[in-house]
Structures are given as structure tokens and as C-alpha cells.
Amino acid sequence: MAIIIDGKKVAAEIREELKLKIADFKNKTGKVPGLVAILVGNNPASEVYVSSKSRACEELGMTSKVEKFPSEIREEELIQCVTRYNEDENFHGILVQLPLPSHINEQKIIETILPSKDVDGFHPVNVGNLVIGKETFYPCTPYGIVELLKRYSIETKGKHVVVVGRSNIVGKPIANMLLQKKEGANAIVTICHSAAKDLSRYTKDADILIAAIGKENFITADMVKEDVVVIDVGINRIEDKNSKKGYKIVGDVKFDEVEKKASYITPVPGGVGPMTIAMLLTNTFSAFKKFLEKNKII
Ligand code: GUN
């Protein structure tokens, strides 16, 4: 039986640590970190994410704002909104919830955000810095995974990490982070994706398997080796007549059977998910600290 990695508990610890730091900075400078979340349209999952992010900010004593726009918004108007927050000294982090409607060029919006306020770590400048191992904002989900591995003292050095999924939000950044020659990384990394002819050939060799596919119960016990560490990034809604909402959230890993073979595993919900928000708050606090340093306030 595997040790269940409790992301909810670790995320709560991180939030508590941040809360103390924020109170301390407020005492010293009279200032608090600010995060604006920009939400376009009414995708139910995005609405839930943004309201959780906003609530988490407020609980920590940060300034939080949600800018909500209808899905018909013109690209130009969205650019103007981002630009306004680039110039606003009360907001140190800007987050544009993805995906955006198809008539808006997502990359153009991301590139409008100042790299110093890009707390999602999606701007090409930050992505480039991540790849070459310079200090940057790490995308929140991969950052959360690295933090979980660290806090559970799971060795990554020399281990074979197999990432299934090549998205810009999870697959590519986590692979690059764990590849770096530094503490908490230094792994041998393989990235697999939907074009793999025989996916099991790769997943079976993983010491650490990171599933970021977006397909429910996709990773089964026969695809992994004994004592594997399994990180499940999937958030899939499936119908559940017994639940009030009519659905439940499941991961990309068939938990019940894989758990019997793994040494460590993250559950869904309560694994990687809560860490994403904790790391967004961490990044916003870093952006705030850098702003104070740059302006010689500390
Ligand atoms: N959509 C799915 N995940 C994310 C995320 O981490 N950040 C943003 N901005 N949008 C997302």
C-alpha cells in the first residue's frame, strides 16, 4: 500500500507560512501583495478556479480582484485591461485564466503581461529563464509537484521521471524543472504523449510517473512498476448520480489499483490541485517582495 501524499495538508502549511510573512511585511511597510485574476466567459471549471484563488488571497490578507468579462470581449479590450494592471502598483501578480475564447490570441494576451507580474510563469521570458535554470516564476502546478516531492523527501536525483503529457502548463515545465542540475531535481526525464505507439514501454520504467493527460483512469496498474511514485495531475469531471452536483472529480490514474503497487501516490482531489493555488500565492508574494526591493521600500 502506498503512502498517500496529502497535498491539502501541505498546501495549508504553505498558506500558513505565507500568512505570517504577509502580516510581517504589512507591519514593516504598510503594503500587502495584490493579485488580479482576469476571467473571460462562463466556463464553470474556470469560475470555480478563479473564485478559489480569490478566496485564498483574501484569507492570507492579500488584495484580490476578479475582472470578469463576457466571452464576446474583443482582444483589444482584454489587452487594455492587462496593460492597466501592468501599471497598477497595488497589483503585483496578474493571472489570465485559460482557456480563452477562440477569437482571442491566447499567446498575445500572455505576452502582454509584464514578466515581473506573470505569476503563472507563462510569459516566454519566464519560460526561457526556466529552461536555462535562471530564477523565474515557475508555473504553479509544476511548482506544486516539485514542492510535494521535496516535502515528502522523495529523491529525484538520478531517478527516471516519466511525464505523460506535453502541455505548456504542466508537461513541458515540469520536465524542464526536474531536469535542472540542482537540489530537488537532477532527474533523468522522459516526456511521452499521445503519439507514443506503446506508452507502457515508457511508463513501466518510471521511478516517478507524472500523469498529466486529461483522461480519466488512463494509467492502470499494469502500466507501472512496483514501488513507483505516482503524481496524478488529472482533474476530470465524470457523471456521478450519487453526488448532489451530479458529477465527481477523478484523476488520470486508476487510483484503487495503482495505489497497491506504488510507494507514494497523490489522490484526486486533495493531491496536486490544492498545491497549484498555494504556489500561485507563493509566486504572488515573490512578485510583491521583488517590487518592494526594486522600489527600495525594503
Ligand atoms: N487553466 C488551467 N490551469 C491554469 C493555470 O494554472 N493558470 C491559468 N491562468 N489558467 C489555467
Coordinates of C-alpha atoms in Angstrom, one line a residue, residues 21-34 60-63 89-92 285 288-289 291-293 295-298:
K21 CA 5.2 36.6 6.2
I22 CA 2.5 38.8 4.8
A23 CA 1.5 40.1 8.2
D24 CA 5.1 40.9 8.9
F25 CA 5.6 42.8 5.7
K26 CA 2.4 44.7 6.3
N27 CA 3.7 45.8 9.7
K28 CA 7.0 46.9 8.2
T29 CA 5.9 48.6 5.0
G30 CA 2.1 49.1 5.3
K31 CA 1.8 47.2 2.0
V32 CA 0.3 43.8 1.1
P33 CA 0.6 41.7 -2.1
G34 CA -2.1 42.1 -4.7
L60 CA -3.9 35.4 3.6
G61 CA -4.5 39.2 3.9
M62 CA -3.6 39.9 0.2
T63 CA -5.5 42.3 -2.0
E89 CA 1.4 49.3 -8.3
N90 CA -1.2 47.8 -5.9
F91 CA -1.2 44.6 -8.0
H92 CA 2.0 42.5 -8.1
F285 CA 4.3 37.0 -2.6
F288 CA 5.5 41.6 -4.2
K289 CA 8.9 41.2 -2.5
F291 CA 8.5 45.1 -6.2
L292 CA 9.4 46.3 -2.7
E293 CA 13.1 45.7 -3.3
N295 CA 11.4 50.4 -5.3
K296 CA 13.8 50.5 -2.3
I297 CA 10.9 50.0 0.1
I298 CA 12.8 47.2 1.9

